[in-house]
Short mmCIF file of N, CA, C and O and ligand atoms in Angstrom, two decimals:
data_model
loop_
_atom_site.label_atom_id
_atom_site.label_comp_id
_atom_site.label_asym_id
_atom_site.label_seq_id
_atom_site.Cartn_x
_atom_site.Cartn_y
_atom_site.Cartn_z
N MET M 24 114.80 87.82 112.26
CA MET M 24 113.63 88.69 112.07
C MET M 24 114.06 90.16 112.12
O MET M 24 114.88 90.55 112.92
N LYS M 25 113.45 90.95 111.20
CA LYS M 25 113.77 92.38 111.15
C LYS M 25 112.70 93.17 111.92
O LYS M 25 111.51 93.03 111.65
N VAL M 26 113.17 93.95 112.87
CA VAL M 26 112.27 94.73 113.72
C VAL M 26 112.65 96.20 113.62
O VAL M 26 113.83 96.54 113.69
N THR M 27 111.64 97.06 113.44
CA THR M 27 111.94 98.49 113.48
C THR M 27 111.28 99.09 114.71
O THR M 27 110.20 98.67 115.13
N ILE M 28 111.96 100.08 115.29
CA ILE M 28 111.48 100.69 116.54
C ILE M 28 111.47 102.20 116.39
O ILE M 28 112.40 102.79 115.83
N ALA M 29 110.40 102.82 116.90
CA ALA M 29 110.30 104.27 116.87
C ALA M 29 109.82 104.78 118.22
O ALA M 29 109.13 104.06 118.95
N ALA M 30 110.20 106.02 118.53
CA ALA M 30 109.70 106.64 119.76
C ALA M 30 109.83 108.16 119.67
O ALA M 30 110.72 108.67 118.99
N ASP M 31 108.94 108.83 120.38
CA ASP M 31 109.10 110.28 120.58
C ASP M 31 109.90 110.48 121.87
O ASP M 31 110.47 109.53 122.41
N HIS M 32 109.91 111.71 122.37
CA HIS M 32 110.67 112.00 123.60
C HIS M 32 110.17 111.17 124.78
O HIS M 32 110.96 110.79 125.64
N GLY M 33 108.85 110.87 124.80
CA GLY M 33 108.29 110.10 125.91
C GLY M 33 108.83 108.68 125.97
O GLY M 33 108.85 108.05 127.03
N GLY M 34 109.27 108.15 124.83
CA GLY M 34 109.74 106.77 124.78
C GLY M 34 111.19 106.63 124.40
O GLY M 34 111.68 105.51 124.17
N PHE M 35 111.88 107.76 124.33
CA PHE M 35 113.24 107.77 123.79
C PHE M 35 114.18 106.81 124.54
O PHE M 35 114.89 106.00 123.91
N GLU M 36 114.17 106.88 125.85
CA GLU M 36 115.10 106.04 126.64
C GLU M 36 114.74 104.56 126.53
O GLU M 36 115.63 103.71 126.41
N LEU M 37 113.45 104.27 126.56
CA LEU M 37 113.03 102.86 126.45
C LEU M 37 113.38 102.31 125.06
O LEU M 37 113.77 101.15 124.93
N LYS M 38 113.25 103.13 124.05
CA LYS M 38 113.63 102.69 122.69
C LYS M 38 115.10 102.28 122.65
O LYS M 38 115.45 101.22 122.15
N LYS M 39 115.94 103.14 123.21
CA LYS M 39 117.38 102.84 123.23
C LYS M 39 117.63 101.52 123.96
O LYS M 39 118.40 100.67 123.49
N PHE M 40 116.99 101.36 125.09
CA PHE M 40 117.16 100.15 125.91
C PHE M 40 116.74 98.90 125.12
O PHE M 40 117.48 97.91 125.05
N ILE M 41 115.57 98.96 124.50
CA ILE M 41 115.05 97.79 123.77
C ILE M 41 115.90 97.50 122.53
O ILE M 41 116.19 96.34 122.21
N MET M 42 116.32 98.55 121.85
CA MET M 42 117.17 98.35 120.66
C MET M 42 118.46 97.62 121.02
O MET M 42 118.86 96.66 120.35
N ASP M 43 119.12 98.08 122.07
CA ASP M 43 120.39 97.46 122.49
C ASP M 43 120.16 96.00 122.89
O ASP M 43 120.91 95.11 122.50
N TRP M 44 119.11 95.78 123.64
CA TRP M 44 118.81 94.43 124.13
C TRP M 44 118.47 93.49 122.97
O TRP M 44 118.97 92.36 122.92
N LEU M 45 117.67 93.96 122.01
CA LEU M 45 117.31 93.10 120.86
C LEU M 45 118.52 92.81 119.98
O LEU M 45 118.65 91.71 119.44
N SER M 46 119.39 93.80 119.84
CA SER M 46 120.60 93.59 119.03
C SER M 46 121.46 92.49 119.64
O SER M 46 121.95 91.61 118.93
N VAL M 47 121.62 92.53 120.95
CA VAL M 47 122.41 91.50 121.64
C VAL M 47 121.75 90.13 121.45
O VAL M 47 122.43 89.12 121.29
N LYS M 48 120.44 90.11 121.41
CA LYS M 48 119.72 88.83 121.22
C LYS M 48 119.74 88.35 119.76
O LYS M 48 119.20 87.31 119.45
N GLY M 49 120.32 89.14 118.87
CA GLY M 49 120.49 88.69 117.48
C GLY M 49 119.43 89.15 116.51
O GLY M 49 119.41 88.71 115.36
N PHE M 50 118.55 90.05 116.94
CA PHE M 50 117.54 90.57 116.01
C PHE M 50 118.18 91.64 115.14
O PHE M 50 119.11 92.34 115.56
N GLU M 51 117.66 91.75 113.92
CA GLU M 51 118.08 92.83 113.03
C GLU M 51 117.18 94.03 113.33
O GLU M 51 116.01 94.03 112.96
N VAL M 52 117.72 94.99 114.04
CA VAL M 52 116.89 96.10 114.53
C VAL M 52 117.20 97.38 113.76
O VAL M 52 118.37 97.75 113.61
N SER M 53 116.15 98.04 113.27
CA SER M 53 116.38 99.34 112.63
C SER M 53 115.68 100.43 113.43
O SER M 53 114.63 100.20 114.06
N ASP M 54 116.27 101.61 113.40
CA ASP M 54 115.78 102.75 114.18
C ASP M 54 114.96 103.66 113.27
O ASP M 54 115.49 104.22 112.31
N SER M 55 113.68 103.80 113.57
CA SER M 55 112.82 104.70 112.78
C SER M 55 112.71 106.08 113.43
O SER M 55 111.84 106.87 113.07
N GLY M 56 113.59 106.37 114.36
CA GLY M 56 113.64 107.68 114.99
C GLY M 56 112.78 107.79 116.25
O GLY M 56 112.11 106.84 116.59
N ASN M 57 112.79 108.84 116.88
CA ASN M 57 113.69 109.97 116.73
C ASN M 57 115.12 109.56 117.11
O ASN M 57 115.31 108.78 118.02
N PHE M 58 116.09 110.09 116.42
CA PHE M 58 117.49 109.69 116.65
C PHE M 58 118.13 110.47 117.78
O PHE M 58 119.17 110.08 118.30
N VAL M 59 117.51 111.60 118.12
CA VAL M 59 118.02 112.42 119.23
C VAL M 59 116.86 112.71 120.18
O VAL M 59 115.70 112.68 119.77
N PHE M 60 117.20 113.00 121.43
CA PHE M 60 116.14 113.37 122.38
C PHE M 60 115.72 114.80 122.10
O PHE M 60 116.53 115.72 122.13
N ASP M 61 114.43 114.97 121.79
CA ASP M 61 113.89 116.31 121.51
C ASP M 61 112.54 116.40 122.21
O ASP M 61 111.56 115.80 121.76
N GLU M 62 112.50 117.14 123.30
CA GLU M 62 111.27 117.17 124.10
C GLU M 62 110.10 117.82 123.36
O GLU M 62 108.96 117.76 123.82
N LYS M 63 110.38 118.41 122.21
CA LYS M 63 109.30 119.04 121.45
C LYS M 63 108.86 118.19 120.26
O LYS M 63 108.06 118.64 119.44
N ASP M 64 109.39 116.99 120.13
CA ASP M 64 109.03 116.20 118.94
C ASP M 64 107.62 115.60 119.06
O ASP M 64 107.01 115.62 120.13
N ASP M 65 107.12 115.10 117.94
CA ASP M 65 105.73 114.61 117.85
C ASP M 65 105.71 113.12 117.49
O ASP M 65 106.26 112.73 116.45
N TYR M 66 105.02 112.33 118.30
CA TYR M 66 105.01 110.87 118.08
C TYR M 66 104.50 110.44 116.70
O TYR M 66 104.98 109.43 116.18
N PRO M 67 103.55 111.19 116.04
CA PRO M 67 103.12 110.68 114.72
C PRO M 67 104.29 110.56 113.72
O PRO M 67 104.30 109.63 112.90
N ASP M 68 105.24 111.47 113.79
CA ASP M 68 106.34 111.46 112.81
C ASP M 68 107.10 110.14 112.81
O ASP M 68 107.39 109.57 111.75
N TYR M 69 107.39 109.62 113.99
CA TYR M 69 108.22 108.41 114.09
C TYR M 69 107.37 107.15 113.96
O TYR M 69 107.82 106.14 113.41
N THR M 70 106.14 107.26 114.45
CA THR M 70 105.21 106.12 114.30
C THR M 70 104.97 105.86 112.81
O THR M 70 105.01 104.71 112.35
N ILE M 71 104.73 106.92 112.07
CA ILE M 71 104.46 106.79 110.62
C ILE M 71 105.68 106.19 109.92
O ILE M 71 105.56 105.30 109.07
N LYS M 72 106.86 106.64 110.32
CA LYS M 72 108.08 106.12 109.69
C LYS M 72 108.23 104.61 109.95
O LYS M 72 108.53 103.84 109.04
N ALA M 73 108.00 104.21 111.19
CA ALA M 73 108.13 102.79 111.53
C ALA M 73 107.09 101.96 110.76
O ALA M 73 107.40 100.89 110.22
N CYS M 74 105.87 102.48 110.68
CA CYS M 74 104.80 101.74 109.99
C CYS M 74 105.09 101.64 108.49
O CYS M 74 104.83 100.60 107.87
N LYS M 75 105.65 102.69 107.93
CA LYS M 75 106.00 102.64 106.50
C LYS M 75 107.13 101.64 106.26
O LYS M 75 107.14 100.93 105.25
N ASN M 76 108.06 101.55 107.18
CA ASN M 76 109.13 100.55 107.06
C ASN M 76 108.55 99.14 107.10
O ASN M 76 109.04 98.24 106.41
N LEU M 77 107.53 98.97 107.88
CA LEU M 77 106.88 97.66 107.98
C LEU M 77 106.10 97.34 106.70
O LEU M 77 106.27 96.26 106.11
N ILE M 78 105.28 98.27 106.27
CA ILE M 78 104.43 98.05 105.10
C ILE M 78 105.28 97.83 103.84
O ILE M 78 104.93 97.03 102.98
N SER M 79 106.40 98.51 103.75
CA SER M 79 107.25 98.38 102.56
C SER M 79 108.05 97.08 102.57
O SER M 79 108.74 96.76 101.59
N GLY M 80 108.00 96.35 103.67
CA GLY M 80 108.71 95.07 103.74
C GLY M 80 110.12 95.18 104.30
O GLY M 80 110.84 94.19 104.38
N ASN M 81 110.50 96.38 104.71
CA ASN M 81 111.83 96.55 105.31
C ASN M 81 111.91 95.94 106.70
O ASN M 81 113.02 95.72 107.23
N SER M 82 110.75 95.73 107.31
CA SER M 82 110.71 95.12 108.65
C SER M 82 109.58 94.10 108.69
O SER M 82 108.59 94.21 107.97
N ASP M 83 109.74 93.12 109.59
CA ASP M 83 108.71 92.11 109.77
C ASP M 83 107.70 92.52 110.84
O ASP M 83 106.53 92.16 110.77
N LYS M 84 108.18 93.23 111.84
CA LYS M 84 107.32 93.73 112.92
C LYS M 84 107.83 95.09 113.35
O LYS M 84 109.00 95.41 113.14
N ALA M 85 106.94 95.86 114.01
CA ALA M 85 107.36 97.19 114.49
C ALA M 85 106.94 97.37 115.94
O ALA M 85 105.91 96.85 116.38
N ILE M 86 107.75 98.16 116.64
CA ILE M 86 107.44 98.54 118.02
C ILE M 86 107.47 100.06 118.06
O ILE M 86 108.47 100.67 117.61
N VAL M 87 106.40 100.67 118.52
CA VAL M 87 106.36 102.13 118.60
C VAL M 87 106.08 102.52 120.05
O VAL M 87 105.23 101.94 120.71
N ILE M 88 106.83 103.50 120.50
CA ILE M 88 106.77 103.87 121.92
C ILE M 88 106.51 105.36 122.07
O ILE M 88 107.13 106.17 121.37
N CYS M 89 105.59 105.70 122.96
CA CYS M 89 105.44 107.10 123.36
C CYS M 89 105.24 107.10 124.87
O CYS M 89 105.58 106.11 125.53
N GLY M 90 104.71 108.16 125.42
CA GLY M 90 104.56 108.20 126.87
C GLY M 90 103.59 107.16 127.39
O GLY M 90 103.89 106.39 128.30
N SER M 91 102.42 107.11 126.76
CA SER M 91 101.38 106.16 127.19
C SER M 91 101.22 104.98 126.23
O SER M 91 100.60 103.98 126.59
N GLY M 92 101.69 105.13 125.02
CA GLY M 92 101.46 104.15 123.96
C GLY M 92 100.21 104.48 123.15
O GLY M 92 100.02 103.97 122.04
N VAL M 93 99.38 105.34 123.68
CA VAL M 93 98.08 105.61 123.06
C VAL M 93 98.21 106.42 121.77
O VAL M 93 97.64 106.06 120.73
N GLY M 94 98.95 107.50 121.84
CA GLY M 94 99.09 108.35 120.64
C GLY M 94 99.71 107.58 119.48
O GLY M 94 99.24 107.68 118.33
N ALA M 95 100.73 106.80 119.80
CA ALA M 95 101.38 106.00 118.76
C ALA M 95 100.40 104.99 118.18
O ALA M 95 100.36 104.76 116.96
N CYS M 96 99.57 104.42 119.04
CA CYS M 96 98.61 103.40 118.60
C CYS M 96 97.52 104.01 117.72
O CYS M 96 97.17 103.45 116.67
N VAL M 97 97.00 105.15 118.14
CA VAL M 97 95.98 105.83 117.34
C VAL M 97 96.53 106.17 115.96
O VAL M 97 95.87 105.94 114.94
N THR M 98 97.75 106.65 115.93
CA THR M 98 98.40 107.01 114.66
C THR M 98 98.59 105.77 113.78
O THR M 98 98.21 105.76 112.60
N ALA M 99 99.17 104.74 114.35
CA ALA M 99 99.52 103.54 113.58
C ALA M 99 98.29 102.93 112.92
O ALA M 99 98.33 102.51 111.75
N ASN M 100 97.18 102.90 113.65
CA ASN M 100 95.98 102.25 113.12
C ASN M 100 95.30 103.02 112.00
O ASN M 100 94.37 102.51 111.37
N LYS M 101 95.78 104.23 111.73
CA LYS M 101 95.26 105.00 110.59
C LYS M 101 95.91 104.56 109.28
O LYS M 101 95.48 104.95 108.20
N ILE M 102 96.98 103.78 109.38
CA ILE M 102 97.77 103.43 108.20
C ILE M 102 97.33 102.06 107.67
O ILE M 102 97.22 101.09 108.42
N LYS M 103 97.09 102.04 106.37
CA LYS M 103 96.62 100.83 105.70
C LYS M 103 97.56 99.64 105.95
O LYS M 103 98.78 99.78 105.76
N GLY M 104 96.99 98.55 106.39
CA GLY M 104 97.79 97.34 106.60
C GLY M 104 98.34 97.21 108.00
O GLY M 104 98.92 96.18 108.35
N ILE M 105 98.16 98.26 108.80
CA ILE M 105 98.68 98.22 110.17
C ILE M 105 97.60 97.73 111.12
O ILE M 105 96.45 98.17 111.07
N ARG M 106 97.99 96.82 112.00
CA ARG M 106 97.13 96.36 113.08
C ARG M 106 97.94 96.50 114.37
O ARG M 106 98.82 95.69 114.65
N ALA M 107 97.65 97.60 115.08
CA ALA M 107 98.47 97.97 116.23
C ALA M 107 97.66 97.95 117.52
O ALA M 107 96.45 98.18 117.49
N SER M 108 98.33 97.67 118.61
CA SER M 108 97.66 97.77 119.90
C SER M 108 98.66 98.08 121.00
O SER M 108 99.82 97.67 120.94
N VAL M 109 98.18 98.82 122.00
CA VAL M 109 98.95 98.98 123.24
C VAL M 109 98.82 97.68 124.02
O VAL M 109 97.70 97.20 124.25
N CYS M 110 99.92 97.09 124.38
CA CYS M 110 99.90 95.88 125.22
C CYS M 110 100.85 96.10 126.39
O CYS M 110 102.05 96.28 126.18
N HIS M 111 100.30 96.09 127.57
CA HIS M 111 101.15 96.22 128.75
C HIS M 111 101.12 94.95 129.60
O HIS M 111 101.39 94.96 130.79
N ASP M 112 100.74 93.86 128.92
CA ASP M 112 100.82 92.53 129.54
C ASP M 112 101.24 91.56 128.44
O ASP M 112 100.99 91.80 127.25
N SER M 113 101.89 90.47 128.83
CA SER M 113 102.45 89.57 127.82
C SER M 113 101.37 88.73 127.12
O SER M 113 101.54 88.34 125.97
N TYR M 114 100.26 88.46 127.81
CA TYR M 114 99.19 87.66 127.18
C TYR M 114 98.65 88.37 125.94
O TYR M 114 98.57 87.78 124.86
N SER M 115 98.30 89.64 126.10
CA SER M 115 97.78 90.40 124.95
C SER M 115 98.82 90.50 123.85
O SER M 115 98.48 90.47 122.66
N ALA M 116 100.08 90.62 124.24
CA ALA M 116 101.16 90.80 123.26
C ALA M 116 101.30 89.58 122.35
O ALA M 116 101.59 89.73 121.16
N HIS M 117 101.10 88.37 122.89
CA HIS M 117 101.20 87.21 121.97
C HIS M 117 99.85 86.84 121.37
O HIS M 117 99.75 86.51 120.20
N GLN M 118 98.77 86.99 122.16
CA GLN M 118 97.46 86.63 121.61
C GLN M 118 97.06 87.60 120.49
O GLN M 118 96.39 87.22 119.54
N GLY M 119 97.48 88.85 120.63
CA GLY M 119 97.18 89.84 119.59
C GLY M 119 97.77 89.46 118.24
O GLY M 119 97.19 89.74 117.19
N VAL M 120 98.93 88.82 118.27
CA VAL M 120 99.55 88.33 117.02
C VAL M 120 98.87 87.04 116.58
O VAL M 120 98.49 86.87 115.42
N GLU M 121 98.68 86.13 117.52
CA GLU M 121 98.17 84.79 117.19
C GLU M 121 96.75 84.83 116.62
O GLU M 121 96.43 84.13 115.67
N HIS M 122 95.89 85.65 117.22
CA HIS M 122 94.48 85.68 116.81
C HIS M 122 94.17 86.84 115.86
O HIS M 122 93.28 86.72 115.02
N ASP M 123 94.85 87.97 116.06
CA ASP M 123 94.43 89.21 115.37
C ASP M 123 95.47 89.72 114.36
O ASP M 123 95.27 90.79 113.78
N ALA M 124 96.55 88.98 114.21
CA ALA M 124 97.62 89.38 113.27
C ALA M 124 98.14 90.79 113.56
O ALA M 124 98.49 91.53 112.64
N MET M 125 98.18 91.15 114.82
CA MET M 125 98.77 92.44 115.21
C MET M 125 100.21 92.50 114.69
O MET M 125 100.98 91.56 114.87
N ASN M 126 100.53 93.58 114.01
CA ASN M 126 101.90 93.68 113.49
C ASN M 126 102.70 94.85 114.09
O ASN M 126 103.89 95.00 113.79
N VAL M 127 102.03 95.66 114.91
CA VAL M 127 102.73 96.77 115.58
C VAL M 127 102.40 96.73 117.07
O VAL M 127 101.22 96.74 117.45
N LEU M 128 103.42 96.68 117.88
CA LEU M 128 103.26 96.73 119.33
C LEU M 128 103.51 98.16 119.80
O LEU M 128 104.54 98.75 119.48
N CYS M 129 102.56 98.68 120.57
CA CYS M 129 102.71 100.04 121.10
C CYS M 129 102.94 99.96 122.60
O CYS M 129 102.22 99.25 123.31
N LEU M 130 103.95 100.69 123.06
CA LEU M 130 104.29 100.67 124.49
C LEU M 130 104.27 102.08 125.06
O LEU M 130 104.64 103.04 124.37
N GLY M 131 103.89 102.18 126.30
CA GLY M 131 103.93 103.45 127.02
C GLY M 131 105.07 103.44 128.01
O GLY M 131 105.03 102.73 129.02
N ALA M 132 106.09 104.22 127.71
CA ALA M 132 107.30 104.21 128.53
C ALA M 132 107.07 104.83 129.91
O ALA M 132 107.87 104.62 130.83
N ARG M 133 105.97 105.60 130.04
CA ARG M 133 105.68 106.18 131.35
C ARG M 133 104.83 105.22 132.20
O ARG M 133 104.51 105.53 133.35
N ILE M 134 104.46 104.09 131.61
CA ILE M 134 103.57 103.16 132.30
C ILE M 134 104.33 101.92 132.76
O ILE M 134 104.10 101.42 133.86
N ILE M 135 105.19 101.39 131.91
CA ILE M 135 105.86 100.13 132.24
C ILE M 135 107.38 100.34 132.38
O ILE M 135 107.94 101.26 131.79
N GLY M 136 108.01 99.45 133.13
CA GLY M 136 109.46 99.47 133.30
C GLY M 136 110.16 98.59 132.28
O GLY M 136 109.51 97.92 131.47
N THR M 137 111.47 98.58 132.34
CA THR M 137 112.26 97.88 131.33
C THR M 137 112.07 96.36 131.36
O THR M 137 112.03 95.71 130.31
N GLU M 138 111.92 95.79 132.55
CA GLU M 138 111.82 94.32 132.63
C GLU M 138 110.49 93.83 132.06
O GLU M 138 110.44 92.84 131.33
N LEU M 139 109.42 94.54 132.40
CA LEU M 139 108.12 94.16 131.84
C LEU M 139 108.12 94.39 130.33
O LEU M 139 107.60 93.57 129.56
N ALA M 140 108.74 95.48 129.90
CA ALA M 140 108.83 95.75 128.46
C ALA M 140 109.54 94.59 127.75
O ALA M 140 109.10 94.16 126.67
N LYS M 141 110.58 94.07 128.34
CA LYS M 141 111.31 92.94 127.72
C LYS M 141 110.40 91.72 127.58
O LYS M 141 110.40 91.04 126.55
N GLU M 142 109.63 91.44 128.61
CA GLU M 142 108.71 90.29 128.56
C GLU M 142 107.65 90.48 127.47
O GLU M 142 107.31 89.54 126.74
N ILE M 143 107.12 91.68 127.39
CA ILE M 143 106.06 91.97 126.41
C ILE M 143 106.62 91.88 124.99
O ILE M 143 106.01 91.29 124.10
N VAL M 144 107.79 92.46 124.80
CA VAL M 144 108.42 92.44 123.46
C VAL M 144 108.75 91.00 123.07
O VAL M 144 108.54 90.60 121.92
N THR M 145 109.24 90.23 124.00
CA THR M 145 109.55 88.82 123.72
C THR M 145 108.29 88.07 123.28
O THR M 145 108.30 87.32 122.28
N ALA M 146 107.20 88.28 124.01
CA ALA M 146 105.93 87.61 123.67
C ALA M 146 105.46 88.03 122.28
O ALA M 146 105.02 87.19 121.48
N PHE M 147 105.58 89.30 121.98
CA PHE M 147 105.15 89.83 120.67
C PHE M 147 106.01 89.26 119.53
O PHE M 147 105.48 88.79 118.52
N LEU M 148 107.31 89.27 119.71
CA LEU M 148 108.19 88.85 118.62
C LEU M 148 108.18 87.33 118.41
O LEU M 148 108.37 86.87 117.29
N ASN M 149 107.95 86.58 119.45
CA ASN M 149 107.93 85.11 119.31
C ASN M 149 106.61 84.59 118.75
O ASN M 149 106.54 83.45 118.30
N ALA M 150 105.58 85.40 118.82
CA ALA M 150 104.25 84.92 118.41
C ALA M 150 104.09 84.92 116.90
O ALA M 150 104.67 85.75 116.19
N ARG M 151 103.28 83.98 116.41
CA ARG M 151 102.96 83.89 114.98
C ARG M 151 101.44 83.80 114.83
O ARG M 151 100.78 83.18 115.66
N PHE M 152 100.93 84.34 113.76
CA PHE M 152 99.49 84.26 113.47
C PHE M 152 99.10 82.80 113.30
O PHE M 152 99.76 82.04 112.58
N ILE M 153 98.02 82.41 113.95
CA ILE M 153 97.51 81.04 113.83
C ILE M 153 96.51 80.99 112.68
O ILE M 153 95.50 81.70 112.71
N GLU M 154 96.84 80.18 111.68
CA GLU M 154 96.03 80.20 110.45
C GLU M 154 94.79 79.30 110.57
O GLU M 154 94.57 78.42 109.74
N GLU M 155 94.00 79.56 111.58
CA GLU M 155 92.71 78.85 111.72
C GLU M 155 91.64 79.63 110.99
O GLU M 155 91.72 80.87 110.91
N GLU M 156 90.63 78.89 110.52
CA GLU M 156 89.58 79.50 109.70
C GLU M 156 88.96 80.72 110.39
O GLU M 156 88.76 81.76 109.80
N ARG M 157 88.69 80.61 111.70
CA ARG M 157 88.00 81.73 112.41
C ARG M 157 88.89 82.97 112.48
O ARG M 157 88.40 84.09 112.37
N PHE M 158 90.19 82.76 112.62
CA PHE M 158 91.07 83.93 112.71
C PHE M 158 91.25 84.57 111.33
O PHE M 158 91.31 85.79 111.20
N ILE M 159 91.34 83.72 110.30
CA ILE M 159 91.47 84.23 108.92
C ILE M 159 90.20 84.98 108.54
O ILE M 159 90.26 86.06 107.94
N ARG M 160 89.04 84.41 108.90
CA ARG M 160 87.75 85.05 108.59
C ARG M 160 87.68 86.45 109.21
O ARG M 160 87.32 87.42 108.56
N ARG M 161 88.09 86.54 110.47
CA ARG M 161 88.04 87.85 111.17
C ARG M 161 89.05 88.82 110.57
O ARG M 161 88.77 90.02 110.40
N LEU M 162 90.22 88.29 110.24
CA LEU M 162 91.26 89.15 109.65
C LEU M 162 90.79 89.72 108.32
O LEU M 162 91.01 90.90 108.02
N ASN M 163 90.12 88.88 107.54
CA ASN M 163 89.62 89.35 106.25
C ASN M 163 88.59 90.47 106.41
O ASN M 163 88.53 91.40 105.62
N LYS M 164 87.81 90.40 107.48
CA LYS M 164 86.83 91.47 107.75
C LYS M 164 87.54 92.77 108.11
O LYS M 164 87.10 93.86 107.74
N ILE M 165 88.65 92.65 108.82
CA ILE M 165 89.45 93.85 109.16
C ILE M 165 90.08 94.41 107.88
O ILE M 165 90.08 95.62 107.65
N LYS M 166 90.59 93.49 107.05
CA LYS M 166 91.24 93.91 105.80
C LYS M 166 90.28 94.65 104.88
O LYS M 166 90.69 95.52 104.11
N GLU M 167 89.01 94.29 104.94
CA GLU M 167 87.99 94.99 104.15
C GLU M 167 87.99 96.49 104.45
O GLU M 167 87.71 97.32 103.59
N LEU M 168 88.27 96.82 105.69
CA LEU M 168 88.27 98.24 106.12
C LEU M 168 89.41 99.03 105.49
O LEU M 168 89.37 100.26 105.44
N ASP M 169 90.43 98.30 105.06
CA ASP M 169 91.59 98.96 104.43
C ASP M 169 91.30 99.36 102.99
O ASP M 169 92.06 100.11 102.39
N LYS M 170 90.20 98.80 102.45
CA LYS M 170 89.95 99.04 101.00
C LYS M 170 89.32 100.40 100.75
O LYS M 170 88.62 100.93 101.60
C1 RB5 D 788 104.32 113.35 124.90
O1 RB5 D 788 104.54 114.19 125.96
C2 RB5 D 788 103.15 112.41 125.13
O2 RB5 D 788 101.97 113.12 125.04
C3 RB5 D 788 103.22 111.29 124.13
O3 RB5 D 788 104.45 110.65 124.24
C4 RB5 D 788 102.21 110.17 124.27
O4 RB5 D 788 102.05 109.78 125.60
C5 RB5 D 788 100.92 110.32 123.61
O5 RB5 D 788 100.10 109.39 123.62
#
């Protein structure tokens, strides 16, 4: 599975940690920036890059990180085809994919530690959308908003 990860200064260290860990686990991980620590950078720039990598098919899922996860999430959900959420528990991270076809996981590096982040990312990446009529029906209603 191809995963792209982005972060601003608030999530820079956690991005590095998750990228290294996913690479060791055998995931194809791409970096959507920021590539250097810059305390003046803006989370929309990297969130948009990660989401575009996802929409263009260069990645199967995306993880975007900022200080709280909120700014990245607000940004991501403005982009057509993106279904993003902040998840700081593993249940939401897998149920969001299974029921809601969430394709972008947003994390707040100032809120959670590395071990919890690993559990949440694992739940998100292992989950698959469940193709039940009720979930497809709801997804189609969300997709209408993209038109
Ligand atoms: C940056 O300092 C911080 O505001 C940003 O990373 C994020 O938390 C926004 O939601």
